[in-house]
XYZ file of C-alpha atoms in Angstrom:
355
model
C 0.000 0.000 0.000
C 1.349 3.427 -0.945
C 2.018 5.914 1.832
C 1.107 9.568 1.661
C 1.761 12.760 3.575
C -1.817 12.451 4.801
C -1.256 9.118 6.566
C -1.468 10.773 9.981
C -4.912 12.179 9.186
C -6.059 8.805 7.848
C -4.825 7.082 11.035
C -6.733 9.574 13.187
C -9.919 9.053 11.154
C -9.679 5.256 11.343
C -9.085 5.457 15.108
C -12.161 7.669 15.385
C -14.249 5.118 13.458
C -12.964 2.276 15.600
C -13.829 4.088 18.824
C -17.134 5.664 17.829
C -18.660 3.492 15.132
C -17.612 0.004 16.199
C -16.800 -1.027 12.628
C -15.220 -4.421 11.947
C -11.482 -4.793 11.405
C -12.069 -5.725 7.755
C -14.168 -2.597 7.130
C -11.561 -0.357 8.774
C -8.833 -1.976 6.688
C -10.836 -1.400 3.504
C -11.554 2.238 4.401
C -7.867 2.864 5.114
C -6.872 1.401 1.744
C -9.563 3.423 -0.061
C -8.486 6.704 1.530
C -4.802 6.054 1.000
C -5.357 5.352 -2.702
C -7.543 8.440 -3.106
C -5.206 10.875 -1.365
C -2.154 9.346 -3.038
C -3.685 10.211 -6.416
C -4.149 13.834 -5.351
C -0.609 13.912 -3.974
C 0.674 12.824 -7.386
C -1.255 15.762 -8.840
C 0.608 18.169 -6.570
C -1.894 18.521 -3.714
C -0.190 19.292 -0.403
C -3.179 20.438 1.679
C -6.614 18.853 2.171
C -8.152 22.301 1.637
C -6.973 22.226 -1.975
C -9.274 19.294 -2.831
C -12.586 20.258 -4.438
C -15.786 18.454 -5.380
C -14.637 18.366 -9.011
C -11.375 16.727 -7.895
C -13.337 14.033 -6.066
C -15.558 13.435 -9.076
C -12.408 13.105 -11.196
C -11.051 10.555 -8.717
C -14.308 8.573 -8.957
C -14.067 8.563 -12.755
C -10.547 7.116 -12.584
C -11.432 4.478 -9.986
C -14.646 3.365 -11.698
C -12.653 2.092 -14.700
C -11.306 -0.835 -12.684
C -13.839 -1.325 -9.870
C -17.394 -2.569 -9.635
C -20.187 -0.293 -8.483
C -20.329 -2.030 -5.120
C -16.639 -1.261 -4.533
C -17.116 2.320 -5.692
C -20.027 2.743 -3.287
C -17.797 1.669 -0.382
C -14.947 3.934 -1.530
C -17.315 6.889 -1.804
C -18.683 6.280 1.693
C -15.121 6.156 3.058
C -14.062 9.396 1.324
C -17.259 11.222 2.208
C -16.932 10.163 5.849
C -13.295 11.243 5.961
C -13.951 14.759 4.687
C -16.973 15.178 6.960
C -14.757 14.205 9.900
C -11.956 16.523 8.717
C -14.374 19.450 8.501
C -15.878 18.750 11.921
C -12.400 18.570 13.484
C -11.117 21.748 11.854
C -8.709 20.117 9.411
C -10.550 21.674 6.451
C -12.550 24.886 6.092
C -15.191 23.211 3.913
C -16.512 19.716 3.204
C -15.952 19.103 -0.524
C -17.497 15.616 -0.358
C -20.795 16.680 1.216
C -22.680 16.401 -2.096
C -20.617 13.530 -3.550
C -23.146 10.978 -4.776
C -22.823 7.282 -4.007
C -23.085 5.106 -7.144
C -26.371 3.224 -7.271
C -26.082 -0.539 -6.987
C -28.539 -2.653 -8.984
C -30.738 -4.776 -6.748
C -30.126 -8.469 -7.362
C -31.950 -11.373 -5.815
C -29.675 -13.560 -3.669
C -29.044 -17.156 -4.719
C -30.871 -19.667 -2.547
C -31.430 -23.392 -2.281
C -34.912 -24.839 -2.308
C -36.043 -26.447 0.934
C -35.574 -29.924 -0.554
C -32.046 -29.042 -1.706
C -31.186 -27.749 1.771
C -32.489 -31.005 3.270
C -30.400 -32.981 0.793
C -27.277 -30.987 1.666
C -27.683 -31.635 5.388
C -28.644 -35.282 4.913
C -25.437 -35.938 2.955
C -23.376 -34.264 5.696
C -25.103 -36.399 8.333
C -24.507 -39.534 6.237
C -20.794 -38.658 6.005
C -20.588 -38.671 9.795
C -22.202 -42.110 9.960
C -20.015 -43.458 7.148
C -16.760 -42.185 8.667
C -17.713 -43.104 12.226
C -14.686 -44.392 14.057
C -14.690 -45.385 17.679
C -11.470 -44.619 19.520
C -11.196 -47.185 22.316
C -8.557 -45.062 24.008
C -6.012 -47.868 24.174
C -3.125 -48.997 22.029
C -3.269 -52.195 20.019
C -2.256 -55.250 21.972
C 1.455 -55.706 21.609
C 2.741 -58.965 20.154
C 4.175 -61.208 22.792
C 1.714 -60.366 25.537
C -0.072 -62.899 27.758
C 0.331 -66.632 26.989
C 2.137 -65.911 23.715
C 5.003 -64.221 25.520
C 7.180 -67.322 25.477
C 6.781 -67.743 21.738
C 7.672 -64.140 20.891
C 10.297 -63.410 23.501
C 13.024 -63.529 20.879
C 11.558 -60.486 19.065
C 13.335 -57.262 19.897
C 11.491 -54.207 21.263
C 12.493 -52.248 18.160
C 10.727 -54.748 15.893
C 7.586 -54.543 18.009
C 7.598 -50.738 17.951
C 8.043 -50.668 14.171
C 5.090 -53.015 13.647
C 2.816 -50.982 15.945
C 3.594 -47.568 14.448
C 1.520 -47.915 11.221
C -1.476 -49.172 13.200
C -1.310 -46.187 15.545
C -0.980 -43.804 12.600
C -4.005 -45.343 10.850
C -5.974 -45.075 14.073
C -5.161 -41.367 14.404
C -6.049 -40.702 10.764
C -9.400 -42.483 11.093
C -10.236 -40.545 14.241
C -9.312 -37.244 12.559
C -11.489 -37.975 9.496
C -14.418 -38.768 11.761
C -13.853 -35.601 13.798
C -13.737 -33.426 10.687
C -16.963 -35.010 9.386
C -18.643 -34.248 12.721
C -17.354 -30.667 12.640
C -18.506 -30.121 9.053
C -21.999 -31.430 9.794
C -22.269 -29.155 12.838
C -21.125 -26.137 10.799
C -23.665 -26.774 8.040
C -26.493 -27.383 10.489
C -25.694 -24.228 12.465
C -25.321 -21.999 9.394
C -28.655 -23.115 8.010
C -30.490 -23.219 11.338
C -29.493 -19.699 12.365
C -28.619 -17.818 9.174
C -25.467 -16.408 10.807
C -22.600 -14.982 8.771
C -19.446 -17.049 8.297
C -17.408 -14.435 10.201
C -19.827 -14.798 13.112
C -19.551 -18.586 12.952
C -15.749 -18.768 13.147
C -15.579 -16.239 16.000
C -17.989 -18.177 18.216
C -16.846 -19.671 21.512
C -18.223 -22.755 23.239
C -19.703 -20.543 25.958
C -21.845 -18.788 23.343
C -24.068 -21.879 23.096
C -26.951 -22.320 25.514
C -28.214 -25.868 25.058
C -30.873 -25.477 27.754
C -32.642 -22.786 25.710
C -31.274 -23.985 22.380
C -29.891 -20.529 21.515
C -26.557 -19.022 20.543
C -25.090 -15.616 21.341
C -23.802 -14.006 18.143
C -21.451 -11.042 17.873
C -22.190 -9.354 14.540
C -21.106 -6.261 12.666
C -20.156 -3.352 14.864
C -19.763 -5.766 17.810
C -23.543 -5.845 18.151
C -24.758 -8.946 19.953
C -27.957 -10.865 19.391
C -29.440 -14.166 20.553
C -30.524 -16.616 17.854
C -32.454 -19.899 18.308
C -31.556 -23.196 16.634
C -33.353 -26.490 16.176
C -32.953 -30.048 17.410
C -30.890 -31.320 14.412
C -28.352 -28.540 14.982
C -28.292 -29.357 18.702
C -27.518 -33.015 18.022
C -24.784 -32.143 15.527
C -23.197 -29.652 17.945
C -23.291 -32.090 20.850
C -21.677 -34.830 18.754
C -18.948 -32.432 17.628
C -18.240 -31.107 21.119
C -18.310 -34.506 22.844
C -16.537 -36.614 20.221
C -14.945 -34.615 17.419
C -13.531 -31.490 19.016
C -11.323 -33.335 21.560
C -9.697 -35.261 18.696
C -8.707 -32.125 16.750
C -7.742 -30.298 19.948
C -5.141 -33.008 20.642
C -3.328 -32.146 17.406
C -2.578 -28.566 18.495
C 0.720 -27.324 19.884
C 0.562 -25.815 23.359
C 0.618 -22.262 21.976
C -2.167 -22.945 19.452
C -4.190 -24.870 22.039
C -4.007 -21.922 24.408
C -5.267 -19.444 21.791
C -8.093 -21.748 20.678
C -9.073 -23.040 24.129
C -12.541 -21.467 23.952
C -13.149 -21.718 20.197
C -16.283 -23.572 19.135
C -14.884 -24.848 15.834
C -11.315 -25.999 15.234
C -9.243 -26.564 12.125
C -7.225 -29.682 11.316
C -4.274 -28.460 13.425
C -6.337 -27.640 16.462
C -6.499 -23.859 16.057
C -9.628 -21.756 15.650
C -11.085 -22.459 12.210
C -10.797 -19.634 9.682
C -13.319 -18.334 7.173
C -11.587 -19.888 4.156
C -11.892 -23.392 5.590
C -15.536 -22.808 6.539
C -16.311 -21.668 2.978
C -14.523 -24.699 1.534
C -16.623 -26.962 3.760
C -19.861 -25.513 2.350
C -18.693 -25.626 -1.282
C -17.468 -29.219 -0.940
C -20.674 -30.316 0.777
C -22.740 -28.797 -2.043
C -20.737 -30.744 -4.640
C -21.093 -33.999 -2.719
C -24.832 -33.461 -2.270
C -25.370 -32.658 -5.950
C -27.042 -29.299 -5.210
C -26.167 -25.918 -6.766
C -22.790 -24.600 -5.620
C -23.367 -22.180 -2.762
C -21.375 -20.126 -0.303
C -22.054 -19.787 3.435
C -23.744 -16.464 2.655
C -26.047 -18.194 0.174
C -26.935 -20.645 2.941
C -27.811 -17.586 5.047
C -30.012 -16.338 2.196
C -31.655 -19.757 2.000
C -32.398 -19.829 5.724
C -33.994 -16.366 5.595
C -36.112 -17.223 2.574
C -37.321 -20.502 4.057
C -38.230 -18.795 7.332
C -40.321 -16.229 5.466
C -41.913 -18.994 3.383
C -42.827 -20.698 6.645
C -44.632 -17.629 7.951
C -42.007 -15.996 10.181
C -42.542 -12.241 10.568
C -40.212 -10.002 8.575
C -39.138 -8.099 11.701
C -38.252 -11.362 13.436
C -36.100 -12.418 10.493
C -34.424 -8.998 10.572
C -33.556 -9.442 14.243
C -32.387 -13.018 13.744
C -30.065 -12.088 10.869
C -28.744 -8.965 12.582
C -29.768 -6.550 9.815
C -29.650 -2.911 10.891
C -32.122 -1.983 8.146
C -35.415 -3.686 7.360
C -34.787 -2.861 3.692
C -31.961 -5.424 3.646
C -34.271 -8.123 4.976
C -37.007 -7.214 2.497
C -34.881 -8.610 -0.338
C -35.827 -12.069 0.815
C -39.527 -11.356 0.375
C -38.773 -10.808 -3.310
C -37.141 -14.242 -3.460
C -40.205 -15.792 -1.802
C -42.529 -14.040 -4.257
C -40.464 -15.234 -7.229
C -40.605 -18.800 -5.950
C -44.343 -18.481 -5.380
C -44.802 -17.245 -8.950
C -42.819 -20.199 -10.288
C -44.857 -22.699 -8.268
C -48.051 -20.922 -9.316
C -47.078 -21.180 -12.969
C -46.370 -24.897 -12.635
C -49.351 -25.882 -10.523
C -52.281 -23.579 -11.274
C -54.342 -24.677 -14.300
C -55.185 -21.124 -15.366
C -51.755 -19.619 -14.787
């Protein structure tokens, strides 16, 4: 990332956002990059003072940026720049706010991709079947060593080294089988929880074990802006979570180094090396499960869309879905009513004789 003479002002603005707006680390990082790129362009044009930047300059910057960025990216960049200059004006860094009338590019409204209810059932059934197929019971003990009990006299001539070499592959196979089972249990629990609650993948990976309340069958979710909400989940998700916590999680936790184990001690979901699972792995789990189930390829966010749509189809109130998903605006939630209406129109066209 290029540095500019305005880096100090950008740092102060980002610190202000962090303290007063509660924005996520990813959003703050994106805003910093957007502002640095914008002000670097003006610096190349000879600007040495924020007061020299005009509305026409900002429109020129937008024209340059829009050549290589989508409208959604430009909307975010515009919000960042407009917020920065409003802050600069309020804090006396500029005598005017040149970005006050800078328009945000309109973003075309698109319907989110969703699974049908039968496809969602198929996805979760395949994940549950994988757990049953890969089920491996760890008896907690090592394989009986040759030469034990009554056979000791017959095998006494074998050296300890030979015995150890023969046992090593069996122990390795046992560990591998247990790990595969644990990962299947984790994947099933992730899919069940994503669909049952409609939470974001970032919210999923940041969850701790203590965030689950099995007695009420609810989870505590920390969403955007560190806002917390309580979301219910169903019996299938409860069973999958209990299986993962009781059987699978201890297996993956044993693979962690002491340092990793300490950092991930409270994490709900673990990766293959025992650390807190990251978003990339969670996304891969959903994509792979969709392929194995033979349903349309979806992301965790599409599973969130599916959950919202199916709740609305089932008669859940729009405001309740808004609260469950953690949307700050009802307008965001209303997109899913459009999906439901489109599906209703399709079913109507197929089923109604005078459609």
